[in-house]
Amino acid sequence: EKGTYPHFMLKEIDEQPFVIRNIIQKYQNEDGTVHLDDDIRSAMKSSDRIYVIAAGTSYHAGLVGKQLIEKIAQRPVEVHIASEFLYNMPLLSENPLFIFISQSGETADLRGVLVDVKKKGYRALTITNVPGSTLSREADFTLHTYGGPEIAVASTKAYTAQMAVFTLLAVDTAKASGIELDFDPIKELGIVANAMEILCDQKDRFEQIARDYLSVTRNCFFIGRAADYFVCLEGALKLKEISYIQAEGFAGGELKHGTIALIEDGTPVIAIATQEHVNLSIRGNVKEVAARGANPCIISMEGLESEGDAFVLPKVHELLTSLVTVIPLQLISYYAALHRGCDVDKPRNLAKSVTVE
Ligand code: F6R
């Protein structure tokens, strides 16, 4: 039930801080440490390469998940689009572990890969919001994202929940491998949940950004570098699927290799700047598009802000920024769709769970 909310999507965006706190609670030991299932732990520890398989928004969570596992647990990870993997399989390592990420647990493209890799004798872990689902039943292990039912077609809380679970998986694998962490993951995820709440309380600001930048445009670009690039892909997907504005996410440095030709007078470019080591370069990219007439909207983070930024996010750990940055992008997409009279919860041509190949 959506209660007093006009749409499930808005309700589900608002639920994100609670989902993160719920995940912390479910995976935390009494002494405040993280410990996942022993079988998952040893599967992660004994694999020499992890292959993440997913589609759509879950694929975007996988890109962030790769970074979390590589940076925290120091294990190599590849992320693949499910529908491509089956027909264009890369050369696999000797002892792979497959991770299937799926909100619904029913996506046919993923199931095709799962059946195939199980046949080959490889182990599979499903990260899903629906533990009884097909992908959960058919994999060797399941990690539950505890997001509660997601009704809106556009995925929101499932995405942040998947990244939170990836964080804990990375932390647990690091611990099992004797890697010392220089941060407390539970504390940092708590800070993320608080930051999400602050953002959800500022909906008017994001509604105004949607009005200022997106009310008449035909297209919109999202640019970012490093982790911000991944969230740009998600921001663009959200915007196009519910508002039907043509939107694309690009790595800031890639624009000059072609895409910048699309910039016209007034083209909205939403730039994300939460990563210290690329802050100067992304701001340089903003200048490049602005010089060609774009209307840039910079979303930065405390400590990295500059005059003229449209919004400054509360500071969170640099590996966890995507969980927070996506909230304004979800809200901006929501309001852009609302202002254009679109059916926010049930966009045209789409189904919540894609059970055909
Ligand atoms: C986007 C969206 C889709 C799904 C994709 C995978 O908002 O909802 O892109 O993310 O169809 O679905 P799951 O995660 O259920 O496998």
CSV table of C-alpha atoms and ligand atoms in Angstrom, one decimal:
chain,number,residue,atom,x,y,z
A,1,GLU,CA,0.0,0.0,0.0
A,2,LYS,CA,1.3,3.5,-0.8
A,3,GLY,CA,-0.6,5.1,2.1
A,4,THR,CA,-0.4,8.9,1.8
A,5,TYR,CA,2.1,8.8,-1.0
A,6,PRO,CA,1.0,9.8,-4.5
A,7,HIS,CA,3.2,7.1,-6.0
A,8,PHE,CA,5.0,3.9,-5.0
A,9,MET,CA,8.2,5.3,-6.4
A,10,LEU,CA,8.2,8.3,-4.0
A,11,LYS,CA,7.4,6.0,-1.1
A,12,GLU,CA,10.2,3.6,-2.1
A,13,ILE,CA,12.7,6.4,-2.5
A,14,ASP,CA,11.8,7.5,1.1
A,15,GLU,CA,12.2,4.0,2.5
A,16,GLN,CA,15.9,3.9,1.6
A,17,PRO,CA,17.3,5.0,4.9
A,18,PHE,CA,15.2,2.4,6.7
A,19,VAL,CA,16.3,-0.3,4.3
A,20,ILE,CA,19.9,0.5,4.9
A,21,ARG,CA,19.4,0.4,8.7
A,22,ASN,CA,17.5,-2.9,8.3
A,23,ILE,CA,20.3,-4.4,6.3
A,24,ILE,CA,22.8,-3.4,9.0
A,25,GLN,CA,20.7,-5.0,11.7
A,26,LYS,CA,20.2,-8.2,9.7
A,27,TYR,CA,23.9,-8.8,9.0
A,28,GLN,CA,25.4,-7.5,12.2
A,29,ASN,CA,26.7,-9.7,15.0
A,30,GLU,CA,26.0,-8.8,18.6
A,31,ASP,CA,29.5,-7.4,18.9
A,32,GLY,CA,28.8,-4.9,16.1
A,33,THR,CA,30.9,-6.8,13.5
A,34,VAL,CA,29.7,-8.2,10.2
A,35,HIS,CA,29.6,-12.0,9.6
A,36,LEU,CA,27.9,-13.6,6.6
A,37,ASP,CA,27.1,-17.2,6.1
A,38,ASP,CA,30.2,-19.4,6.4
A,39,ASP,CA,29.5,-21.1,3.1
A,40,ILE,CA,29.4,-17.7,1.3
A,41,ARG,CA,32.5,-16.7,3.1
A,42,SER,CA,34.4,-19.7,2.0
A,43,ALA,CA,33.1,-19.5,-1.6
A,44,MET,CA,34.3,-15.9,-1.8
A,45,LYS,CA,37.6,-16.7,-0.3
A,46,SER,CA,38.4,-19.7,-2.5
A,47,SER,CA,37.4,-18.1,-5.8
A,48,ASP,CA,40.1,-16.5,-7.9
A,49,ARG,CA,37.7,-14.2,-9.8
A,50,ILE,CA,34.2,-13.1,-9.3
A,51,TYR,CA,31.8,-12.7,-12.2
A,52,VAL,CA,28.8,-10.4,-11.5
A,53,ILE,CA,25.9,-11.0,-13.8
A,54,ALA,CA,22.9,-8.6,-13.9
A,55,ALA,CA,20.6,-6.4,-16.0
A,56,GLY,CA,19.4,-2.8,-15.9
A,57,THR,CA,19.6,-1.0,-12.5
A,58,SER,CA,21.0,-4.2,-10.9
A,59,TYR,CA,23.9,-4.1,-13.4
A,60,HIS,CA,24.6,-0.5,-12.3
A,61,ALA,CA,24.7,-1.7,-8.7
A,62,GLY,CA,27.1,-4.4,-9.9
A,63,LEU,CA,29.5,-1.8,-11.3
A,64,VAL,CA,29.7,-0.3,-7.8
A,65,GLY,CA,29.9,-3.7,-6.2
A,66,LYS,CA,33.0,-4.5,-8.3
A,67,GLN,CA,34.7,-1.4,-6.9
A,68,LEU,CA,33.7,-2.3,-3.4
A,69,ILE,CA,35.0,-5.9,-3.6
A,70,GLU,CA,38.2,-4.9,-5.4
A,71,LYS,CA,39.0,-2.0,-3.1
A,72,ILE,CA,37.9,-3.6,0.2
A,73,ALA,CA,38.5,-7.3,-0.3
A,74,GLN,CA,41.2,-7.0,-3.0
A,75,ARG,CA,39.7,-9.6,-5.3
A,76,PRO,CA,39.3,-9.2,-9.1
A,77,VAL,CA,35.7,-8.8,-10.3
A,78,GLU,CA,34.2,-8.6,-13.8
A,79,VAL,CA,30.7,-7.3,-14.3
A,80,HIS,CA,28.6,-8.4,-17.2
A,81,ILE,CA,25.2,-7.7,-18.8
A,82,ALA,CA,23.4,-11.0,-18.5
A,83,SER,CA,21.9,-11.0,-22.0
A,84,GLU,CA,25.4,-10.5,-23.5
A,85,PHE,CA,27.3,-12.9,-21.3
A,86,LEU,CA,25.4,-16.0,-22.4
A,87,TYR,CA,26.3,-15.5,-26.1
A,88,ASN,CA,29.7,-13.9,-25.7
A,89,MET,CA,31.2,-15.5,-22.8
A,90,PRO,CA,34.7,-14.3,-21.7
A,91,LEU,CA,37.5,-16.7,-21.0
A,92,LEU,CA,36.8,-17.7,-17.4
A,93,SER,CA,39.3,-18.1,-14.6
A,94,GLU,CA,40.1,-21.4,-13.1
A,95,ASN,CA,37.9,-21.1,-10.0
A,96,PRO,CA,35.2,-18.6,-10.7
A,97,LEU,CA,32.3,-17.6,-8.4
A,98,PHE,CA,29.2,-16.2,-10.1
A,99,ILE,CA,27.1,-13.5,-8.4
A,100,PHE,CA,23.7,-12.9,-9.8
A,101,ILE,CA,22.1,-9.6,-8.7
A,102,SER,CA,18.4,-9.3,-9.2
A,103,GLN,CA,15.7,-7.4,-7.4
A,104,SER,CA,13.0,-9.8,-8.5
A,105,GLY,CA,15.1,-12.9,-8.8
A,106,GLU,CA,13.1,-13.8,-11.9
A,107,THR,CA,14.9,-12.1,-14.8
A,108,ALA,CA,15.1,-14.6,-17.6
A,109,ASP,CA,18.4,-13.2,-19.0
A,110,LEU,CA,20.1,-14.0,-15.7
A,111,ARG,CA,18.4,-17.4,-15.4
A,112,GLY,CA,19.9,-18.4,-18.8
A,113,VAL,CA,23.4,-17.7,-17.5
A,114,LEU,CA,22.7,-19.4,-14.1
A,115,VAL,CA,21.5,-22.6,-15.7
A,116,ASP,CA,24.5,-22.6,-18.0
A,117,VAL,CA,27.2,-22.0,-15.3
A,118,LYS,CA,25.6,-24.5,-13.0
A,119,LYS,CA,25.8,-27.1,-15.8
A,120,LYS,CA,29.5,-26.3,-16.0
A,121,GLY,CA,29.8,-27.0,-12.3
A,122,TYR,CA,30.5,-23.5,-11.1
A,123,ARG,CA,29.2,-22.0,-7.9
A,124,ALA,CA,26.6,-19.2,-7.8
A,125,LEU,CA,25.4,-16.7,-5.3
A,126,THR,CA,22.2,-14.7,-5.8
A,127,ILE,CA,21.8,-11.3,-4.3
A,128,THR,CA,18.0,-10.6,-4.4
A,129,ASN,CA,15.1,-8.9,-2.8
A,130,VAL,CA,13.0,-12.1,-3.1
A,131,PRO,CA,14.6,-15.1,-1.4
A,132,GLY,CA,12.1,-17.6,-2.7
A,133,SER,CA,12.6,-16.5,-6.3
A,134,THR,CA,13.8,-18.7,-9.1
A,135,LEU,CA,17.4,-17.3,-9.1
A,136,SER,CA,17.5,-17.7,-5.3
A,137,ARG,CA,16.3,-21.3,-5.4
A,138,GLU,CA,18.6,-22.4,-8.2
A,139,ALA,CA,21.8,-20.8,-6.9
A,140,ASP,CA,24.0,-22.3,-4.2
A,141,PHE,CA,23.7,-19.4,-1.9
A,142,THR,CA,21.5,-16.3,-1.4
A,143,LEU,CA,22.0,-12.9,0.2
A,144,HIS,CA,18.8,-11.1,0.9
A,145,THR,CA,18.7,-7.4,0.3
A,146,TYR,CA,15.8,-6.9,2.8
A,147,GLY,CA,14.3,-4.0,0.8
A,148,GLY,CA,10.7,-5.0,1.2
A,149,PRO,CA,8.4,-5.2,-1.8
A,150,GLU,CA,9.3,-2.9,-4.6
A,151,ILE,CA,6.2,-2.0,-6.6
A,152,ALA,CA,7.2,0.9,-8.9
A,153,VAL,CA,8.6,-0.3,-12.1
A,154,ALA,CA,11.6,2.0,-11.8
A,155,SER,CA,13.9,0.4,-9.3
A,156,THR,CA,15.1,2.6,-6.4
A,157,LYS,CA,15.5,1.1,-3.0
A,158,ALA,CA,16.6,-2.3,-4.5
A,159,TYR,CA,19.6,-0.5,-6.0
A,160,THR,CA,20.9,1.1,-2.8
A,161,ALA,CA,20.1,-2.1,-0.9
A,162,GLN,CA,22.2,-4.2,-3.4
A,163,MET,CA,25.1,-1.8,-2.9
A,164,ALA,CA,24.8,-2.0,0.9
A,165,VAL,CA,24.8,-5.8,0.8
A,166,PHE,CA,27.9,-5.7,-1.6
A,167,THR,CA,29.6,-3.5,1.0
A,168,LEU,CA,29.0,-6.1,3.7
A,169,LEU,CA,30.1,-8.9,1.4
A,170,ALA,CA,33.3,-7.1,0.6
A,171,VAL,CA,33.9,-6.4,4.3
A,172,ASP,CA,33.3,-10.0,5.3
A,173,THR,CA,35.6,-11.3,2.5
A,174,ALA,CA,38.3,-8.9,3.6
A,175,LYS,CA,38.0,-10.0,7.2
A,176,ALA,CA,38.1,-13.7,6.1
A,177,SER,CA,41.3,-12.9,4.1
A,178,GLY,CA,43.0,-11.2,7.0
A,179,ILE,CA,42.8,-7.7,5.4
A,180,GLU,CA,42.7,-4.9,7.9
A,181,LEU,CA,40.1,-2.2,7.2
A,182,ASP,CA,40.7,1.4,7.9
A,183,PHE,CA,37.1,2.2,8.4
A,184,ASP,CA,34.1,0.8,10.3
A,185,PRO,CA,31.6,-0.3,7.7
A,186,ILE,CA,28.6,-0.4,10.0
A,187,LYS,CA,29.3,3.1,11.2
A,188,GLU,CA,29.8,4.4,7.6
A,189,LEU,CA,26.6,2.7,6.4
A,190,GLY,CA,24.8,4.4,9.3
A,191,ILE,CA,26.2,7.8,8.1
A,192,VAL,CA,24.9,6.9,4.7
A,193,ALA,CA,21.4,6.2,6.1
A,194,ASN,CA,21.4,9.6,7.9
A,195,ALA,CA,22.5,11.4,4.7
A,196,MET,CA,19.7,9.7,2.7
A,197,GLU,CA,17.2,11.0,5.2
A,198,ILE,CA,18.5,14.5,4.9
A,199,LEU,CA,18.2,14.3,1.2
A,200,CYS,CA,14.7,12.8,1.3
A,201,ASP,CA,13.7,15.8,3.5
A,202,GLN,CA,14.8,18.2,0.7
A,203,LYS,CA,12.4,17.1,-2.0
A,204,ASP,CA,11.4,20.7,-2.8
A,205,ARG,CA,15.0,21.5,-3.9
A,206,PHE,CA,15.1,18.5,-6.3
A,207,GLU,CA,11.6,19.4,-7.6
A,208,GLN,CA,13.0,22.8,-8.4
A,209,ILE,CA,16.1,21.4,-10.2
A,210,ALA,CA,13.8,19.2,-12.3
A,211,ARG,CA,11.7,22.3,-13.2
A,212,ASP,CA,14.8,24.5,-13.9
A,213,TYR,CA,16.7,22.0,-16.0
A,214,LEU,CA,14.3,19.4,-17.4
A,215,SER,CA,10.8,21.0,-18.1
A,216,VAL,CA,11.3,21.6,-21.8
A,217,THR,CA,14.4,19.7,-22.9
A,218,ARG,CA,14.4,16.8,-25.3
A,219,ASN,CA,17.6,15.3,-23.9
A,220,CYS,CA,19.9,15.4,-20.9
A,221,PHE,CA,23.4,14.2,-20.1
A,222,PHE,CA,24.9,12.9,-16.9
A,223,ILE,CA,28.6,13.1,-16.4
A,224,GLY,CA,30.9,11.8,-13.7
A,225,ARG,CA,34.3,10.1,-13.2
A,226,ALA,CA,35.2,7.0,-11.2
A,227,ALA,CA,32.3,6.0,-8.9
A,228,ASP,CA,30.3,9.0,-10.1
A,229,TYR,CA,30.3,7.6,-13.6
A,230,PHE,CA,28.4,4.5,-12.5
A,231,VAL,CA,25.8,6.5,-10.8
A,232,CYS,CA,25.5,8.6,-13.9
A,233,LEU,CA,24.5,5.5,-15.8
A,234,GLU,CA,21.8,4.8,-13.2
A,235,GLY,CA,20.6,8.5,-13.2
A,236,ALA,CA,20.2,8.4,-17.0
A,237,LEU,CA,18.3,5.1,-16.9
A,238,LYS,CA,15.9,6.4,-14.3
A,239,LEU,CA,15.3,9.6,-16.2
A,240,LYS,CA,14.6,8.0,-19.5
A,241,GLU,CA,12.5,5.2,-18.3
A,242,ILE,CA,10.0,7.3,-16.4
A,243,SER,CA,10.1,10.8,-18.1
A,244,TYR,CA,10.9,9.6,-21.7
A,245,ILE,CA,13.6,12.3,-21.9
A,246,GLN,CA,16.5,10.9,-23.9
A,247,ALA,CA,19.3,10.7,-21.3
A,248,GLU,CA,22.8,9.2,-21.3
A,249,GLY,CA,25.5,8.9,-18.7
A,250,PHE,CA,29.1,9.4,-19.7
A,251,ALA,CA,32.5,9.3,-18.2
A,252,GLY,CA,33.6,12.9,-18.0
A,253,GLY,CA,36.7,12.3,-20.0
A,254,GLU,CA,34.9,10.5,-22.8
A,255,LEU,CA,32.8,13.4,-23.9
A,256,LYS,CA,35.5,14.9,-26.1
A,257,HIS,CA,35.7,11.7,-28.1
A,258,GLY,CA,32.3,12.3,-29.7
A,259,THR,CA,29.4,13.0,-27.4
A,260,ILE,CA,30.3,16.7,-27.0
A,261,ALA,CA,29.0,17.2,-30.5
A,262,LEU,CA,25.5,16.8,-29.1
A,263,ILE,CA,25.8,19.7,-26.8
A,264,GLU,CA,23.6,22.7,-27.9
A,265,ASP,CA,22.5,25.9,-26.3
A,266,GLY,CA,20.7,25.0,-23.1
A,267,THR,CA,21.4,21.2,-23.1
A,268,PRO,CA,21.1,20.1,-19.5
A,269,VAL,CA,24.3,18.4,-18.2
A,270,ILE,CA,24.0,17.0,-14.7
A,271,ALA,CA,27.6,16.6,-13.4
A,272,ILE,CA,28.4,14.6,-10.3
A,273,ALA,CA,31.5,15.6,-8.3
A,274,THR,CA,31.9,13.5,-5.1
A,275,GLN,CA,35.3,12.0,-5.8
A,276,GLU,CA,38.3,14.0,-4.5
A,277,HIS,CA,40.9,12.5,-6.9
A,278,VAL,CA,38.9,13.5,-10.0
A,279,ASN,CA,37.3,16.7,-8.7
A,280,LEU,CA,39.4,19.0,-10.8
A,281,SER,CA,39.0,16.9,-14.0
A,282,ILE,CA,35.2,16.7,-13.8
A,283,ARG,CA,35.0,20.4,-13.2
A,284,GLY,CA,37.1,20.9,-16.3
A,285,ASN,CA,34.7,18.8,-18.2
A,286,VAL,CA,31.8,21.0,-17.0
A,287,LYS,CA,33.7,24.0,-18.3
A,288,GLU,CA,34.1,22.3,-21.7
A,289,VAL,CA,30.3,21.7,-22.0
A,290,ALA,CA,29.4,25.1,-20.6
A,291,ALA,CA,31.7,26.8,-23.2
A,292,ARG,CA,29.5,25.0,-25.9
A,293,GLY,CA,26.3,26.3,-24.5
A,294,ALA,CA,25.3,23.6,-22.0
A,295,ASN,CA,23.3,24.3,-18.9
A,296,PRO,CA,25.3,22.5,-16.2
A,297,CYS,CA,23.9,21.4,-12.9
A,298,ILE,CA,26.7,20.3,-10.5
A,299,ILE,CA,25.9,18.0,-7.6
A,300,SER,CA,28.9,17.9,-5.4
A,301,MET,CA,29.8,16.7,-1.9
A,302,GLU,CA,30.8,18.6,1.3
A,303,GLY,CA,34.5,19.3,1.2
A,304,LEU,CA,34.6,19.4,-2.6
A,305,GLU,CA,32.0,22.0,-3.3
A,306,SER,CA,32.5,25.2,-5.4
A,307,GLU,CA,30.5,28.3,-5.8
A,308,GLY,CA,27.6,27.8,-8.2
A,309,ASP,CA,27.0,24.1,-7.4
A,310,ALA,CA,23.3,23.3,-7.7
A,311,PHE,CA,23.4,21.0,-4.6
A,312,VAL,CA,26.0,19.9,-2.1
A,313,LEU,CA,25.5,16.4,-0.7
A,314,PRO,CA,26.3,15.5,2.9
A,315,LYS,CA,29.7,13.9,3.2
A,316,VAL,CA,29.9,10.1,3.3
A,317,HIS,CA,32.8,7.6,2.9
A,318,GLU,CA,34.3,7.8,-0.6
A,319,LEU,CA,33.5,4.2,-1.4
A,320,LEU,CA,29.8,4.7,-0.5
A,321,THR,CA,29.0,7.9,-2.3
A,322,SER,CA,26.8,6.1,-4.9
A,323,LEU,CA,24.3,5.1,-2.3
A,324,VAL,CA,23.7,8.8,-1.5
A,325,THR,CA,24.3,10.5,-4.9
A,326,VAL,CA,21.6,8.4,-6.5
A,327,ILE,CA,18.8,9.9,-4.2
A,328,PRO,CA,18.8,13.3,-5.9
A,329,LEU,CA,18.9,11.6,-9.3
A,330,GLN,CA,15.9,9.4,-8.4
A,331,LEU,CA,14.0,12.5,-7.1
A,332,ILE,CA,14.9,14.6,-10.1
A,333,SER,CA,13.7,11.9,-12.4
A,334,TYR,CA,10.5,11.5,-10.4
A,335,TYR,CA,9.6,15.2,-10.6
A,336,ALA,CA,10.6,15.5,-14.2
A,337,ALA,CA,8.2,12.6,-15.1
A,338,LEU,CA,5.5,14.1,-12.8
A,339,HIS,CA,5.8,17.5,-14.5
A,340,ARG,CA,5.4,15.9,-17.9
A,341,GLY,CA,2.3,14.1,-16.9
A,342,CYS,CA,3.9,10.6,-17.2
A,343,ASP,CA,2.7,7.5,-15.4
A,344,VAL,CA,5.5,7.4,-12.9
A,345,ASP,CA,4.9,4.0,-11.4
A,346,LYS,CA,4.0,2.2,-14.6
A,347,PRO,CA,6.0,3.7,-17.5
A,348,ARG,CA,5.0,2.7,-21.0
A,349,ASN,CA,6.5,-0.5,-22.6
A,350,LEU,CA,8.0,-1.8,-19.4
A,351,ALA,CA,7.3,-4.6,-17.0
A,352,LYS,CA,8.5,-4.9,-13.4
A,353,SER,CA,10.0,-8.3,-13.9
A,354,VAL,CA,11.3,-9.3,-17.3
A,355,THR,CA,10.7,-13.0,-17.6
A,356,VAL,CA,11.4,-13.3,-21.3
A,357,GLU,CA,14.8,-13.4,-23.0
B,1,F6R,C1,15.2,-0.1,-13.9
B,1,F6R,C2,14.7,-1.4,-13.8
B,1,F6R,C3,15.3,-2.5,-14.6
B,1,F6R,C4,15.7,-3.7,-13.8
B,1,F6R,C5,16.1,-4.9,-14.6
B,1,F6R,C6,16.6,-6.0,-13.7
B,1,F6R,O1,14.6,0.8,-13.1
B,1,F6R,O2,13.8,-1.7,-13.0
B,1,F6R,O3,16.3,-2.0,-15.4
B,1,F6R,O4,16.7,-3.2,-12.9
B,1,F6R,O5,15.1,-5.3,-15.4
B,1,F6R,O6,15.7,-6.5,-12.9
B,1,F6R,P1,16.0,-7.4,-11.7
B,1,F6R,O7,16.9,-6.6,-10.7
B,1,F6R,O8,14.7,-7.8,-11.1
B,1,F6R,O9,16.7,-8.6,-12.2
